[in-house]
Coordinates of C-alpha atoms and ligand atoms in Angstrom, one line a residue:
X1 CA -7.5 19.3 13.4
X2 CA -7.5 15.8 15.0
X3 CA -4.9 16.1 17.6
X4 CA -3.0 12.6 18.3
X5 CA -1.3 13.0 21.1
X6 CA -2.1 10.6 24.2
X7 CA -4.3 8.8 22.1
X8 CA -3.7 4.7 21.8
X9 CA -3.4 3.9 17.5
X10 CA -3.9 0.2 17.3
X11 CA -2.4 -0.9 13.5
X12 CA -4.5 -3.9 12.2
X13 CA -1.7 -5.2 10.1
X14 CA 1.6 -4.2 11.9
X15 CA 3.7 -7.1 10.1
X16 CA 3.3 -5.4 6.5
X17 CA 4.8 -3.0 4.8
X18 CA 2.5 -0.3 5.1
X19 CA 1.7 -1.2 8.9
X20 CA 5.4 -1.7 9.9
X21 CA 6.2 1.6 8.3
X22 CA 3.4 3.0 10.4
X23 CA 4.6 1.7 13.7
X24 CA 8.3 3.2 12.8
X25 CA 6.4 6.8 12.4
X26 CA 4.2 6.9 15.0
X27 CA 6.4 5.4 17.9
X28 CA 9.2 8.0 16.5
X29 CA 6.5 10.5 17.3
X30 CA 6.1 9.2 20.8
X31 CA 2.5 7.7 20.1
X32 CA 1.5 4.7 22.1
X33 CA 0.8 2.1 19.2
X34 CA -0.9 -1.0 19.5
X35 CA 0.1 -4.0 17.5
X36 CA -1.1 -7.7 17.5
X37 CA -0.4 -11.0 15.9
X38 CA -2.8 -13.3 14.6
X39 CA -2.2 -15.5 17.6
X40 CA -3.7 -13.1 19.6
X41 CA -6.3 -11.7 17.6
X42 CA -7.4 -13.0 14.0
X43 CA -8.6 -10.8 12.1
X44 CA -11.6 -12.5 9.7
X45 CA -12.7 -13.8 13.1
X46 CA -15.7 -11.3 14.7
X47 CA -15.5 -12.6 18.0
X48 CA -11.9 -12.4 18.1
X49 CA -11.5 -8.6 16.7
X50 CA -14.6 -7.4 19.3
X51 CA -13.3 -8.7 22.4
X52 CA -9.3 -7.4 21.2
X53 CA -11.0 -3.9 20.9
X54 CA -13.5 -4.1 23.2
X55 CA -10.3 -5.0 26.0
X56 CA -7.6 -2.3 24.5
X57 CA -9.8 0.2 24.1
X58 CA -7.9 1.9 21.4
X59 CA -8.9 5.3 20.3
X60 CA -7.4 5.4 16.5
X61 CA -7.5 2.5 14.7
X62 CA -6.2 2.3 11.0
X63 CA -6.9 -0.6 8.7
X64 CA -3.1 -1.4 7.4
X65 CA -4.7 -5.5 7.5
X66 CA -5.1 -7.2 4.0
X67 CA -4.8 -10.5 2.8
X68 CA -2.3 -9.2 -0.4
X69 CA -0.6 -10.4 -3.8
X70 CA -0.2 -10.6 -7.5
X71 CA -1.9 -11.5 -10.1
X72 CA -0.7 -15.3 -10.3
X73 CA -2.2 -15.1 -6.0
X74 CA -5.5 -13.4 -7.4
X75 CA -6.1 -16.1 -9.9
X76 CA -5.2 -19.0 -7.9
X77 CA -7.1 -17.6 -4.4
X78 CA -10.2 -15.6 -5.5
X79 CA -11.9 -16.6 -2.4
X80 CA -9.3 -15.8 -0.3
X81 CA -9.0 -12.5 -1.7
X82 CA -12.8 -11.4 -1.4
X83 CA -14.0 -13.3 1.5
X84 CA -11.1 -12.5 3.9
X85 CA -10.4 -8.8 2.9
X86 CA -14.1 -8.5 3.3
X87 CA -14.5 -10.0 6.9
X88 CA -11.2 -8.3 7.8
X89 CA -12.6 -4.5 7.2
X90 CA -16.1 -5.6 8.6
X91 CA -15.2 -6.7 11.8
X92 CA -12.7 -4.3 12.6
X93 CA -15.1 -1.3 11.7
X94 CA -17.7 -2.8 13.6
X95 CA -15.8 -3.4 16.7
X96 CA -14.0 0.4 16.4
X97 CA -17.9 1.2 16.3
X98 CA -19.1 -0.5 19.2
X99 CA -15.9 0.7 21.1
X100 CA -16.5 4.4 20.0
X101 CA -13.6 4.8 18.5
X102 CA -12.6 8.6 18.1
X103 CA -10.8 7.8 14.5
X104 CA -10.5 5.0 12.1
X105 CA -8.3 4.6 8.2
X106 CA -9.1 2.8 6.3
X107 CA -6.5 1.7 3.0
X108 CA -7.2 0.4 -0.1
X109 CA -4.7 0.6 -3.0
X110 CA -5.3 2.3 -7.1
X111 CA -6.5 -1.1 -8.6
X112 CA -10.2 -0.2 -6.9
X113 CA -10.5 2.1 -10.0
X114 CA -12.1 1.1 -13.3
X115 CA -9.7 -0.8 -15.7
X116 CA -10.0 2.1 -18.0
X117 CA -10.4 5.5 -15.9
X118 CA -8.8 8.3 -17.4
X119 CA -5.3 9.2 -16.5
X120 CA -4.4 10.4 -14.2
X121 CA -7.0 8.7 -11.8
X122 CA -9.6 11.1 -9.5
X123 CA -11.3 10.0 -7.2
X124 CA -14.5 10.5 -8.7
X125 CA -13.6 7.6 -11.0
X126 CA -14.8 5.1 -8.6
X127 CA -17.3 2.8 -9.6
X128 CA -17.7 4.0 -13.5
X129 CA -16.8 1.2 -15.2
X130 CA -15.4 -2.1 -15.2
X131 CA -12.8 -3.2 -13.0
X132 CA -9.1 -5.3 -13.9
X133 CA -10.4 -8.8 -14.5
X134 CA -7.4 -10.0 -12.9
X135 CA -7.5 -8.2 -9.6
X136 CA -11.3 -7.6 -9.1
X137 CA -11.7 -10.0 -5.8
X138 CA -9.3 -7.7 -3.9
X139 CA -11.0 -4.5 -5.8
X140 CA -14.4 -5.7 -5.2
X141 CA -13.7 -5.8 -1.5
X142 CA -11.7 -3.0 -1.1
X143 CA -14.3 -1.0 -2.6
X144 CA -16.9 -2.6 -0.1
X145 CA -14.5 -1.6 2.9
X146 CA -14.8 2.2 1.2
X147 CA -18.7 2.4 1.1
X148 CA -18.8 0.5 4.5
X149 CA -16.9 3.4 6.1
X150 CA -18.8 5.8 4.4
X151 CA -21.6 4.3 5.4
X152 CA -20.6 3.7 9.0
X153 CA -20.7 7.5 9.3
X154 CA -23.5 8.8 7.8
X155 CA -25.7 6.2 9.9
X156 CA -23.5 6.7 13.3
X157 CA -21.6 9.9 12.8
X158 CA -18.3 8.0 13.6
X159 CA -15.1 10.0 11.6
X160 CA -14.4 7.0 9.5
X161 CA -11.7 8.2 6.5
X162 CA -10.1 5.9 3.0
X163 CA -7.0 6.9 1.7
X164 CA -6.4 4.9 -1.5
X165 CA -2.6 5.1 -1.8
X166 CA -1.0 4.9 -5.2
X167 CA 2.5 1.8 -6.0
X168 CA 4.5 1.7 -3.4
X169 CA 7.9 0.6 -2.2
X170 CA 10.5 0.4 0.2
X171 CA 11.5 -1.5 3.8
X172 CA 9.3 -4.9 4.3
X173 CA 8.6 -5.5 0.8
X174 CA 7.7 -8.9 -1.1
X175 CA 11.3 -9.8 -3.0
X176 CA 10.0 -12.7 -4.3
X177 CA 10.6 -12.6 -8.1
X178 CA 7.1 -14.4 -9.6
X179 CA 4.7 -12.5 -7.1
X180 CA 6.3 -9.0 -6.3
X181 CA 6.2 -6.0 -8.1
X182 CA 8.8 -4.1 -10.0
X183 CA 10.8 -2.2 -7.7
X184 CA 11.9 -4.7 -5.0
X185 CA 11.9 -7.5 -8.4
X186 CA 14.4 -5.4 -10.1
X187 CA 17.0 -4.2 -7.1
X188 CA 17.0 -7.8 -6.5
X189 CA 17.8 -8.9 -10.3
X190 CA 20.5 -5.8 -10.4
X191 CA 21.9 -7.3 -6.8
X192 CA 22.2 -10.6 -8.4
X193 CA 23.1 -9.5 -11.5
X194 CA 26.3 -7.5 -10.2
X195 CA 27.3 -10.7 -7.3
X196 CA 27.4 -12.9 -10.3
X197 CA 29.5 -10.5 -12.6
X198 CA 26.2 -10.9 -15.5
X199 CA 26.9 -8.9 -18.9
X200 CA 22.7 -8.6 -18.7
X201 CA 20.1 -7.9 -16.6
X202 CA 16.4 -9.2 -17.2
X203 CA 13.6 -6.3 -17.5
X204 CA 9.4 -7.5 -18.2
X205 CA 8.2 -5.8 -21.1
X206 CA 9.4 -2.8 -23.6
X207 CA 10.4 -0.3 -20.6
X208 CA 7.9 2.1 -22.2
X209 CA 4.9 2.0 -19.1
X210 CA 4.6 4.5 -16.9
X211 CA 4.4 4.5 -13.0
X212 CA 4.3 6.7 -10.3
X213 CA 5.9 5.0 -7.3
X214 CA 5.8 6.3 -3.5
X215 CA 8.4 5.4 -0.7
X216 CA 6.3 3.9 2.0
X217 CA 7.9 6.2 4.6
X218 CA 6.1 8.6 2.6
X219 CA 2.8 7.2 2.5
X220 CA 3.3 6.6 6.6
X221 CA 3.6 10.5 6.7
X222 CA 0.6 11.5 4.6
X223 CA -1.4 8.8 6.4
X224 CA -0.8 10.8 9.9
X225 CA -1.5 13.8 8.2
X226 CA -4.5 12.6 7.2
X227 CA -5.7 11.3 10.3
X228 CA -5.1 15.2 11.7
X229 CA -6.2 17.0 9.2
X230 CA -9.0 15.0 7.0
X231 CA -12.2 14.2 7.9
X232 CA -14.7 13.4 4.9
X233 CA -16.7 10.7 3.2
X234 CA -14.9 10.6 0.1
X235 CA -12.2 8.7 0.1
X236 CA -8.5 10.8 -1.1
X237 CA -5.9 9.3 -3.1
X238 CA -2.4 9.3 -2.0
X239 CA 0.1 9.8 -4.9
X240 CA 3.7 11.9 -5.7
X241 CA 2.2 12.7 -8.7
X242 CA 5.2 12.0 -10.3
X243 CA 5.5 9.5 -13.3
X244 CA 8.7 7.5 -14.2
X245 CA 8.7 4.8 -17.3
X246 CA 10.4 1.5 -16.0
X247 CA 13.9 2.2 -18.0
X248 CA 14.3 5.0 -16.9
X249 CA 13.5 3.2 -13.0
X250 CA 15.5 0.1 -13.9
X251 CA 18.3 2.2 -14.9
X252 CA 18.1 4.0 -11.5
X253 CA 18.2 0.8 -9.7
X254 CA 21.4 -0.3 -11.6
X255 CA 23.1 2.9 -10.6
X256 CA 21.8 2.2 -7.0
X257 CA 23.5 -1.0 -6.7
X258 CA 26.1 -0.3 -8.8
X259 CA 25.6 -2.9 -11.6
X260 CA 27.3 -1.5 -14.9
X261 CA 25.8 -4.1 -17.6
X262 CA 22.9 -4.0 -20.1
X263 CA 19.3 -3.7 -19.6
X264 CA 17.8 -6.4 -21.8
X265 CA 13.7 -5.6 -22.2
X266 CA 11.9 -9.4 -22.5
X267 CA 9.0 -8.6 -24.8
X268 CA 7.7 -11.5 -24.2
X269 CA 6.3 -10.8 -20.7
X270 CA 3.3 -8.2 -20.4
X271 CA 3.6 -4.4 -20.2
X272 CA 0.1 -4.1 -18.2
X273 CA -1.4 -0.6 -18.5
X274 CA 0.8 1.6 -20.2
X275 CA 0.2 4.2 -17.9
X276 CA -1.0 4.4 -14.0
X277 CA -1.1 7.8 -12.6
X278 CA -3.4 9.0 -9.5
X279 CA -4.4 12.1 -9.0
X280 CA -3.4 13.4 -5.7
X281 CA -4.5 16.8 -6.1
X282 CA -7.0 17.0 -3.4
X283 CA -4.6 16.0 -1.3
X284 CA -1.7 18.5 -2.3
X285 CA -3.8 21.3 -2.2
X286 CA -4.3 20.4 1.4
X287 CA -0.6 21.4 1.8
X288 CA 1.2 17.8 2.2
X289 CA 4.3 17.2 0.0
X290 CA 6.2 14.1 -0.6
X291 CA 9.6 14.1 1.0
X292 CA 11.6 10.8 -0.4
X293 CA 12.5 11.4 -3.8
X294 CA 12.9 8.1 -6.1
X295 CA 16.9 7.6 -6.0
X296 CA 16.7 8.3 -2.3
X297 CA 14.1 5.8 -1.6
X298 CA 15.8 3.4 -4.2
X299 CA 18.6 3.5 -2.2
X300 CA 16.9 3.1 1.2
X301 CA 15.3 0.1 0.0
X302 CA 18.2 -1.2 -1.6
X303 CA 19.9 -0.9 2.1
X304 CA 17.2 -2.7 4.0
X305 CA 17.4 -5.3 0.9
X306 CA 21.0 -5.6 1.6
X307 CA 21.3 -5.4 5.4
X308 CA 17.7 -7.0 6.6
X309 CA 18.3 -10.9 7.5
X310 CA 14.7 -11.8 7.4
X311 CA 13.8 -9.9 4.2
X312 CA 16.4 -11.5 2.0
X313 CA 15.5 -14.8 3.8
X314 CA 12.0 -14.6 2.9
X315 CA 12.8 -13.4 -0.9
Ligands
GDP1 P1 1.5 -3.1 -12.3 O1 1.9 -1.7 -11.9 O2 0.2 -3.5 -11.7 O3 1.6 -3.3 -13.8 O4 2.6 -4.1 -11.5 P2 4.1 -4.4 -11.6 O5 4.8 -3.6 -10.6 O6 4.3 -5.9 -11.4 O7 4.7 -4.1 -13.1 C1 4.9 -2.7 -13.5 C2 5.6 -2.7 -14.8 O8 7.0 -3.2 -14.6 C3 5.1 -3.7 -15.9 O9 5.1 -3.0 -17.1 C4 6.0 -4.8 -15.9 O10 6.1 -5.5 -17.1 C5 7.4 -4.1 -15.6 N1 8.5 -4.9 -15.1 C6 9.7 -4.9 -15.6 N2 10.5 -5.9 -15.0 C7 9.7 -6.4 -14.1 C8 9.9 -7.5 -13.1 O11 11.0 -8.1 -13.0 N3 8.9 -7.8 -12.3 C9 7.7 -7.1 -12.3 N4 6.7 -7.5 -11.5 N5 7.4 -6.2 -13.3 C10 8.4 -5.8 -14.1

C-alpha cells in the first residue's frame, strides 16, 4: 500500500471538475495539495511545467489537466484537442520523472475504447478497433498519455498508474446546453422548465440509450484509493457498473427539482451509442464500492446548480 500521508499531491488541472473534486477530498483528508493556474504555470509549455515541478517538488502528481469538450468542440478544434492534450501529459510525466516523483495518475475518460467494443467495456478492449470518428483527436491522445506512462515505467521503474473513469457528473460541471452532456443539460432544462411554469420539457433522442453515470465525488474516492492500493501497467477502469436509460434519468431529474410536466423525447436529435457500460470489475474485486447513489448525486448537483454563483453564471 502507497501510504499518502505527508506527502505533497500537486493536481494538474485543479479548476475542473474532476481536479476540484480532488482538492475537496484530499484537503478534507488533511493532505497538503498543490494547485496552480495557468498564469503560473502553463501546462503545454515544457519549460514552464519543469521548472514548476522541479521548484515544488511534489511527490504525487495526478494528471486531472485536459483541454475538454463535445463533439461540436472536437470538430471545430481537432488541433486543439490532439496537440494540447498531447503536450499537456508529456511534459508533466517528464518533469514528475526528472523530479522523481514517488507517484503519478494519470486520467483519461471511456471514449479511448474502440467505437464498437463489446459491452460492457474491459480494458483489454484498448486498441482493437476503430475509434468514434467524432472524438478520436482527444482519444488518440489520451491513449498516447496511457502508453507513455506505461512506458515511462518499464524504461525507469517510476509507479506511473491510468484510471480511465467511466460519465461523470456532479459539482463544476459544463451547464452549457449545446456543449454539455446530459445530466447537468437536463437539471438545467427541468430548473427552467419548472421557473417558467412549462407544460413540457425537451429530452435528445427516444430515451431508450443506456448510461452508467458516476458522481464525481465518487470518482475522487476511487482515484485515492487507487493511488494507495494500485500499482500496475494496465490501465483500470473506473465505473458503478450500474446502467440507467435516459427516461428513466430524466425522470429522476424532474423529481429532483420538482418539475411535474411532460417529458417530450425530440427524435430528431441523435441517440449516440445505444449502450455505454465499462467494466469495472478489476476494480471492484479490489474491494472499492461506489458510495453516491444516482438520486443522491442528482440532488447534490442539482444544489451546487442552484446555489453556486459562478456555475450558473458560466452556464
Ligand atoms: P454520450 O454519452 O457521449 O452519448 O453523451 P451525452 O451525455 O451528450 O448524451 C447521452 C444521451 O443523452 C444521448 O442519447 C443523448 O441524445 C441524450 N440526451 C437527452 N437529452 C439531452 C440533452 O439535453 N443534452 C445532451 N447532451 N444529451 C441528451
Amino acid at each position: 500500500m502507497f501510504d499518502l500521508s505527508g506527502k505533497t499531491i500537486w493536481i494538474a488541472g485543479h479548476r475542473g471538475m474532476v481536479g476540484g473534486a480532488l482538492v475537496r477530498r484530499l484537503q478534507r483528508d488533511g493532505h497538503r495539495v498543490l494547485t496552480a493556474g495557468r498564469d503560473r504555470v502553463d501546462l503545454v509549455r515544457q519549460a514552464e511545467v519543469e521548472a514548476f515541478v522541479a521548484a515544488e517538488r511534489p511527490d504525487v502528481v495526478i494528471v486531472a489537466a485536459a483541454r475538454v469538450g463535445g463533439i461540436a468542440a472536437n470538430a471545430a478544434r481537432p488541433v486543439d484537442f490532439l496537440h494540447d492534450n498531447l503536450l499537456i501529459e508529456a511534459n508533466i510525466m517528464r518533469a514528475a520523472a526528472d523530479a522523481g516523483v514517488a507517484k503519478l495518475l494519470f486520467l483519461g475518460s471511456s471514449c479511448i475504447y474502440p467505437r464498437d467494443a463489446a459491452q460492457p467495456m474491459t480494458e483489454a478492449a484498448l486498441l482493437t478497433g476503430p475509434l468514434e470518428a467524432t472524438n478520436q483527436w482527444y482519444a488518440i491522445a489520451k491513449i498516447a498519455g496511457i502508453k507513455l506512462a506505461e512506458a515511462y515505467r518499464q524504461q525507469h521503474g517510476l509507479d506511473f498508474i491510468s484510471a480511465m473513469p467511466t460519465n461523470l457528473y456532479g459539482p463544476g460541471d459544463n451547464y452549457d446546453l449545446e456543449s454539455s452532456h446530459v445530466i447537468p443539460a437536463l437539471l438545467r432544462k427541468a430548473i427552467e422548465a419548472r421557473d417558467s411554469g412549462a407544460a413540457t420539457m425537451t429530452v435528445w433522442g427516444s430515451g431508450t440509450p443506456l448510461r452508467e453515470f458516476m458522481h464525481v465525488d465518487d470518482l475522487a474516492d476511487a482515484l485515492v484509493f487507487l493511488l494507495q492500493n494500485y500499482s500496475s501497467p494496465e490501465h483500470i477502469n473506473v465505473g458503478t457498473g450500474q446502467e440507467v436509460t435516459i427516461a428513466e434519468v430524466a425522470r429522476i431529474i424532474c423529481d429532483t427539482v420538482g418539475f411535474t410536466g411532460e417529458l417530450v423525447f425530440d427524435r430528431s436529435r441523435p441517440d449516440g451509442t445505444p449502450r455505454k457500460l465499462m467494466d469495472s470489475s478489476r476494480l471492484l474485486a479490489m474491494g472499492w464500492r461506489p458510495q453516491i447513489g444516482l438520486r443522491e448525486g442528482l440532488a447534490d448537483a442539482w444544489r451546487d446548480f442552484s446555489e453556486n454563483p459562478t456555475t450558473r453564471l458560466s452556464a
